[in-house]
C-alpha cells in the first residue's frame, strides 16, 4: 500500500477519510489499527534531549499516539484548525468557556442548552465574574439586541436539547462576528457529518463523543474543534494548563466507533424519521418534534443548513396523567429508560423542560418524551410502543 500525501488525503471524500484518518501501519508494527499506548513517563535518550523536551510526546498529559489518531479522525470531520479531546461531553462544553471567557465578560447562552451545561453556567461562571444571559433559541439575528459592550461569546446548540429548536446559525454568526463576538456550538445532534459547523463560521464546535462517535454506550468522551489556528492555540493553552486527559482505551474505542459512524447514521437517520412519522399518526400523540419532518417548525432551516439528521427526537403526548405515561414506559421491553443516546440501542425518557427554562416558556399541554432509535428492527420497536400506547389508554 502506497502512503497518501496530505493533499491527496484532503481530496478524498469524507467517508473515505473516516476510514483512513489516524492510521499509519508503519507506526503500528504493520497492524491496521494504532496501538493502545498507556503511559505517564516518556523517557529521553540524552540530557540534551530532555532539557529541550525533544520528543514526539513529552509526557502522558500532553498526548499519545492513540489520542492523536482519534484527533486526526475527528479533525477530518470537523475541518477546522485543530481538535482536542477530553473525558466527557460536558467537559467539552465547559472548557471552551474557561479558555475564552474572562472576569467581566457577558456570555449569551441558548435557553435550549444541554441542562448540565446550564448548571455550569449558573453555578460556576458567576464565581469567575462571568455574567450569563439565556436567550430564545429561535432569536436569529435578533441576538444583536442582547449584545452588551462586554459580550464575549454566544453559546448555541442546534437542534436544542430535548425540545430540538433549530437555530438560525448563519444569522447568529453574522450578527456576532460583526461585533467581534465568538460563537460556540454544541453540534452533538447532527455530528460534523450532518452539520458543517466551521463552514457556517462557528468558532468552537463541541461534540459529546459519548453519543454517535463512540456509538456503543460504553465510553464517555468529548471533543472541541477550533475554526482557526489562533483559536486553536488559545484553546490548547487552557487544555495544557488544566491537565485535561483521556484514557487511551477510551480514545481507542471512540476511534473505533468513528470508523462505522457514517454507516450507523445512514441506518439510524431514516429509522428515526420513519418512527417519527409513525408516531405523528398516532391519536395519543399531540405533536412530534423532529426537524426532518416537513411539519416541524425548524424544518426549513434544517433543510437549508443541515445535510442529515440523527435518530434522536421528541414527542408531546395528548394531555394524560404521569401515571398513564409510567404505565406506557415501564412496560416497554426494547426501549431502555435513561440519559445519553447515540448508541446502537433504543432509549426513551420523559422530560419536563418547563422546570428550568428561563428565557422561553415551552407551550406543551401534555407530557413530553424523548426517543432515541437504535439499530433494532423497526417493526419490533413499533410493536413495543404499540403495546405501550395500549397501556397508556388503559391507565388514563
Ligand atoms: C450528552 C450530551 C452532552 C454531554 O456529554 P457527556 O459525555 O454525557 O458528558 C453534551 N451535549 C449534548 C447535546 C448532549 O446530548
XYZ file of C-alpha atoms and ligand atoms in Angstrom:
411
model
C 0.000 0.000 0.000
C 1.375 3.391 -1.012
C 1.202 6.211 1.535
C -1.034 9.153 0.588
C 0.357 12.658 0.639
C -1.522 15.260 2.698
C -3.077 16.941 -0.375
C -4.086 13.533 -1.779
C -5.753 12.670 1.524
C -7.533 16.035 1.667
C -9.012 15.460 -1.780
C -10.734 12.236 -0.700
C -14.419 12.187 0.195
C -15.445 12.225 3.852
C -16.411 8.538 4.057
C -13.014 7.508 2.762
C -11.189 9.909 5.071
C -13.091 8.460 8.042
C -11.693 5.025 7.209
C -8.130 6.221 6.693
C -7.665 9.037 9.210
C -5.192 8.496 12.037
C -3.861 5.227 10.626
C -0.266 4.610 9.730
C 0.619 0.937 9.834
C 4.330 1.746 9.690
C 3.764 3.254 13.169
C 1.707 0.240 14.332
C 4.112 -2.621 13.706
C 2.163 -3.279 10.490
C -1.201 -3.707 12.190
C -4.229 -1.944 10.723
C -5.122 -0.063 13.908
C -2.981 2.180 16.108
C -1.786 0.593 19.348
C -3.359 1.493 22.692
C -0.499 3.405 24.263
C -0.849 3.867 28.009
C 1.645 5.967 29.859
C 2.728 8.740 32.138
C 6.501 8.893 31.730
C 8.248 9.342 28.412
C 11.976 8.623 28.557
C 14.577 10.634 26.653
C 17.804 9.249 25.262
C 20.089 12.089 26.401
C 20.319 15.006 28.844
C 20.259 17.417 25.951
C 17.055 15.900 24.545
C 15.429 16.016 27.974
C 16.347 19.637 28.626
C 14.659 20.802 25.435
C 11.967 18.072 25.603
C 12.981 16.853 22.177
C 10.486 14.049 21.680
C 7.292 13.435 19.732
C 5.486 13.053 23.076
C 6.866 14.712 26.153
C 4.659 13.354 28.954
C 1.376 11.452 29.322
C -0.697 14.597 29.857
C 0.413 16.087 26.559
C -0.928 13.341 24.310
C -0.175 9.913 22.906
C -0.291 8.140 19.548
C -3.727 6.654 20.379
C -5.183 10.049 21.215
C -3.572 11.647 18.164
C -5.184 9.014 15.959
C -8.597 9.912 17.422
C -7.956 13.632 16.958
C -6.974 13.053 13.333
C -10.249 11.235 12.666
C -12.322 13.865 14.498
C -10.411 16.636 12.729
C -11.090 15.235 9.305
C -14.822 15.518 10.005
C -14.668 18.954 11.635
C -12.471 20.567 9.009
C -11.166 23.245 11.396
C -7.666 24.128 12.532
C -7.450 21.506 15.276
C -9.356 19.293 17.702
C -8.788 18.488 21.357
C -10.336 15.665 23.350
C -11.450 15.442 26.964
C -13.086 12.992 29.301
C -16.771 13.859 28.791
C -19.074 15.780 26.516
C -19.893 18.048 29.422
C -16.225 18.940 29.868
C -16.068 19.655 26.132
C -18.831 22.221 26.722
C -17.388 23.834 29.827
C -13.709 24.018 28.885
C -14.065 26.453 25.962
C -15.644 28.914 28.382
C -12.556 28.648 30.606
C -10.356 29.085 27.557
C -12.073 32.139 26.097
C -14.093 33.969 28.782
C -12.621 36.229 31.444
C -13.934 38.040 34.508
C -16.190 40.904 33.446
C -17.394 39.157 30.279
C -21.004 38.618 29.273
C -21.958 35.222 27.851
C -25.173 34.584 25.883
C -26.474 31.027 26.180
C -29.398 29.430 24.364
C -32.321 28.544 26.614
C -32.344 25.116 24.922
C -28.828 24.324 26.163
C -27.940 20.843 27.416
C -29.058 21.016 31.037
C -25.764 20.135 32.781
C -24.114 22.974 30.796
C -26.799 25.328 32.162
C -25.892 24.078 35.614
C -22.251 25.034 34.967
C -23.276 28.460 33.643
C -25.442 29.089 36.723
C -23.189 27.695 39.425
C -19.631 28.146 38.227
C -19.331 31.022 35.746
C -20.694 33.718 38.109
C -17.965 32.767 40.607
C -15.409 33.693 37.960
C -17.087 37.004 37.225
C -18.845 35.953 34.017
C -22.404 37.192 33.560
C -24.739 34.747 31.769
C -27.927 35.651 29.882
C -30.173 32.969 28.398
C -31.839 33.754 25.075
C -34.654 32.321 22.996
C -33.086 29.680 20.701
C -35.244 30.994 17.826
C -33.971 34.561 18.195
C -31.924 34.548 14.947
C -30.490 37.958 14.013
C -32.396 39.419 16.985
C -29.464 38.216 19.087
C -27.824 41.561 18.243
C -30.270 43.340 20.560
C -28.887 41.337 23.501
C -25.261 42.258 22.862
C -23.595 44.379 25.503
C -20.220 46.109 25.196
C -18.730 43.210 27.203
C -20.413 40.304 25.376
C -17.581 37.901 24.544
C -19.347 34.810 23.199
C -22.649 33.223 22.202
C -23.347 29.590 23.029
C -25.575 27.757 20.557
C -26.931 24.233 20.424
C -28.920 23.275 17.362
C -31.218 21.463 17.465
C -31.525 22.154 21.176
C -31.567 19.516 23.899
C -34.906 17.757 24.295
C -37.039 20.379 22.504
C -34.947 20.402 19.296
C -35.377 24.039 18.248
C -33.325 24.622 15.093
C -31.307 27.809 15.436
C -30.552 30.219 12.597
C -26.803 29.775 12.958
C -25.827 31.887 9.907
C -27.869 34.836 11.268
C -26.398 34.489 14.765
C -22.844 34.155 13.422
C -23.252 37.196 11.148
C -24.555 39.353 14.000
C -21.890 38.148 16.443
C -18.905 38.365 14.126
C -19.900 41.900 13.118
C -19.191 42.792 16.747
C -16.132 40.524 17.192
C -18.125 38.166 19.388
C -17.312 34.455 19.238
C -19.913 31.790 18.519
C -19.592 28.368 20.124
C -21.819 25.448 19.280
C -22.749 22.095 20.746
C -23.089 20.132 17.499
C -23.727 16.739 19.073
C -27.151 16.106 17.481
C -26.102 16.480 13.851
C -22.448 15.468 14.285
C -19.993 17.132 11.864
C -21.212 14.675 9.217
C -24.592 16.420 9.076
C -23.752 19.989 10.086
C -20.529 21.605 8.938
C -20.175 23.961 11.898
C -16.931 25.690 10.899
C -18.182 26.272 7.359
C -21.020 28.227 8.952
C -18.497 30.305 10.877
C -18.801 28.551 14.245
C -15.575 29.351 16.094
C -15.612 26.490 18.562
C -17.545 23.307 17.803
C -18.252 20.839 20.585
C -19.140 17.190 20.272
C -20.239 14.816 23.015
C -18.281 11.915 21.539
C -20.104 9.771 24.061
C -23.004 9.747 21.593
C -22.546 8.809 17.925
C -18.733 8.914 17.825
C -18.345 6.145 20.388
C -21.731 4.812 19.350
C -21.935 1.880 21.755
C -22.841 3.391 25.149
C -19.518 2.288 26.605
C -17.403 5.465 26.592
C -17.618 8.996 27.987
C -15.646 11.423 25.834
C -15.825 14.896 24.312
C -14.088 16.807 21.552
C -13.662 20.504 20.878
C -12.731 21.800 17.452
C -11.391 25.300 16.754
C -12.001 27.116 13.466
C -8.679 28.991 13.155
C -5.082 28.354 14.258
C -5.326 31.332 16.659
C -8.443 29.934 18.343
C -6.845 26.505 18.480
C -3.727 27.918 20.127
C -5.775 29.624 22.840
C -7.842 26.506 23.425
C -4.720 24.365 23.609
C -3.163 26.720 26.136
C -6.040 26.137 28.559
C -6.024 22.434 27.817
C -2.369 22.147 28.735
C -2.748 24.370 31.782
C -5.687 22.413 33.176
C -4.251 18.922 32.739
C -7.140 17.535 30.735
C -6.533 13.929 29.772
C -8.430 10.962 28.375
C -7.673 7.303 28.828
C -6.014 5.529 25.903
C -8.733 2.840 25.885
C -11.450 5.483 25.613
C -9.626 7.183 22.744
C -9.268 3.827 21.027
C -12.926 2.843 21.451
C -14.085 6.229 20.185
C -11.846 5.999 17.138
C -13.225 2.533 16.510
C -16.749 3.944 16.747
C -15.954 6.744 14.308
C -14.951 4.211 11.642
C -18.558 2.998 11.400
C -20.380 6.205 12.342
C -21.426 7.131 8.804
C -22.916 3.661 8.326
C -24.778 3.738 11.650
C -26.200 7.179 10.921
C -27.216 6.055 7.455
C -29.336 3.377 9.124
C -30.479 5.351 12.167
C -31.473 8.596 10.416
C -34.216 7.017 8.234
C -35.239 4.753 11.124
C -35.754 7.838 13.301
C -37.726 9.610 10.580
C -39.918 6.566 9.922
C -40.617 6.184 13.633
C -41.358 9.909 13.960
C -43.874 9.692 11.097
C -45.446 6.586 12.626
C -45.807 8.393 15.949
C -47.223 11.517 14.263
C -50.126 9.392 13.011
C -50.968 8.056 16.499
C -54.045 9.506 18.203
C -52.203 9.523 21.574
C -49.523 11.855 20.180
C -50.220 15.599 20.030
C -47.020 16.550 18.261
C -43.755 15.094 17.020
C -40.648 17.282 17.299
C -38.230 16.178 14.598
C -36.608 18.802 12.340
C -36.524 16.409 9.373
C -40.348 16.237 9.260
C -41.797 18.914 6.928
C -44.412 19.867 9.558
C -41.734 20.738 12.126
C -41.232 24.488 12.763
C -37.463 24.011 12.395
C -37.707 22.108 9.127
C -36.961 24.984 6.723
C -33.717 25.969 8.466
C -32.751 22.333 8.983
C -33.210 21.699 5.267
C -31.253 24.822 4.357
C -28.255 24.211 6.665
C -28.046 20.513 7.558
C -27.199 17.527 5.384
C -28.861 14.957 7.614
C -30.293 14.039 10.980
C -29.636 11.585 13.759
C -32.233 9.336 15.377
C -32.997 11.438 18.458
C -36.330 13.270 18.609
C -39.169 14.097 20.983
C -42.930 13.812 21.153
C -45.663 15.593 23.062
C -48.480 13.316 24.156
C -52.102 14.366 24.375
C -52.767 15.526 27.950
C -52.696 12.447 30.187
C -51.597 11.652 33.742
C -47.966 10.798 34.557
C -49.334 7.537 35.922
C -50.514 6.636 32.442
C -47.134 7.685 30.972
C -45.383 5.463 33.519
C -47.678 2.559 32.629
C -46.658 3.005 28.997
C -42.919 3.416 29.572
C -42.379 0.945 32.428
C -43.698 -1.960 30.367
C -41.518 -1.328 27.311
C -39.202 -4.231 26.581
C -36.943 -2.785 23.859
C -36.590 0.863 24.905
C -34.360 1.345 27.938
C -35.042 4.393 30.070
C -32.005 6.532 30.655
C -29.986 9.595 29.746
C -27.483 9.776 26.917
C -28.073 8.467 23.395
C -26.261 7.804 20.126
C -25.609 4.155 20.890
C -26.852 1.122 18.973
C -29.823 0.619 21.296
C -33.160 2.383 21.585
C -33.891 4.632 24.549
C -36.775 6.623 25.917
C -37.224 9.165 28.702
C -39.886 11.585 29.924
C -38.739 15.195 30.372
C -40.164 18.445 31.671
C -38.207 21.412 30.349
C -40.645 23.916 31.889
C -38.884 23.315 35.207
C -35.720 25.138 34.238
C -36.301 27.300 31.143
C -35.895 30.990 31.956
C -35.957 32.867 28.615
C -38.817 30.969 26.974
C -41.969 29.151 28.057
C -42.442 25.933 26.121
C -46.102 25.620 25.162
C -46.603 21.935 25.888
C -50.024 20.840 27.139
C -49.277 17.134 27.505
C -46.280 15.143 28.801
C -43.130 15.211 26.664
C -40.977 12.194 25.845
C -37.614 11.873 24.128
C -36.828 8.840 21.991
C -33.596 7.516 20.561
C -33.935 4.919 17.827
C -31.227 2.279 17.779
C -30.388 -0.472 15.321
C -33.213 -2.864 16.253
C -35.780 -3.877 13.628
C -38.284 -1.019 13.367
C -41.298 -3.339 13.305
C -40.277 -4.756 16.692
C -39.835 -1.243 18.065
C -43.259 -0.178 16.753
C -44.882 -3.244 18.311
C -43.244 -2.410 21.645
C -44.580 1.172 21.500
C -47.964 -0.007 20.237
C -48.377 -2.188 23.325
C -47.192 0.784 25.389
C -49.927 3.001 23.945
C -52.491 0.330 24.857
C -51.253 0.500 28.489
C -51.388 4.299 28.337
C -55.019 4.232 27.191
C -55.966 1.646 29.809
C -54.396 3.696 32.639
C -55.850 7.021 31.562
C -24.852 14.066 26.281
C -24.639 15.453 25.841
C -23.561 16.192 26.312
C -22.613 15.689 27.368
O -21.972 14.504 27.059
P -21.431 13.555 28.241
O -20.325 12.811 27.605
O -22.576 12.690 28.638
O -20.957 14.440 29.354
C -23.377 17.460 25.805
N -24.240 17.990 24.934
C -25.300 17.315 24.470
C -26.200 17.957 23.486
C -25.546 16.028 24.919
O -26.614 15.375 24.495
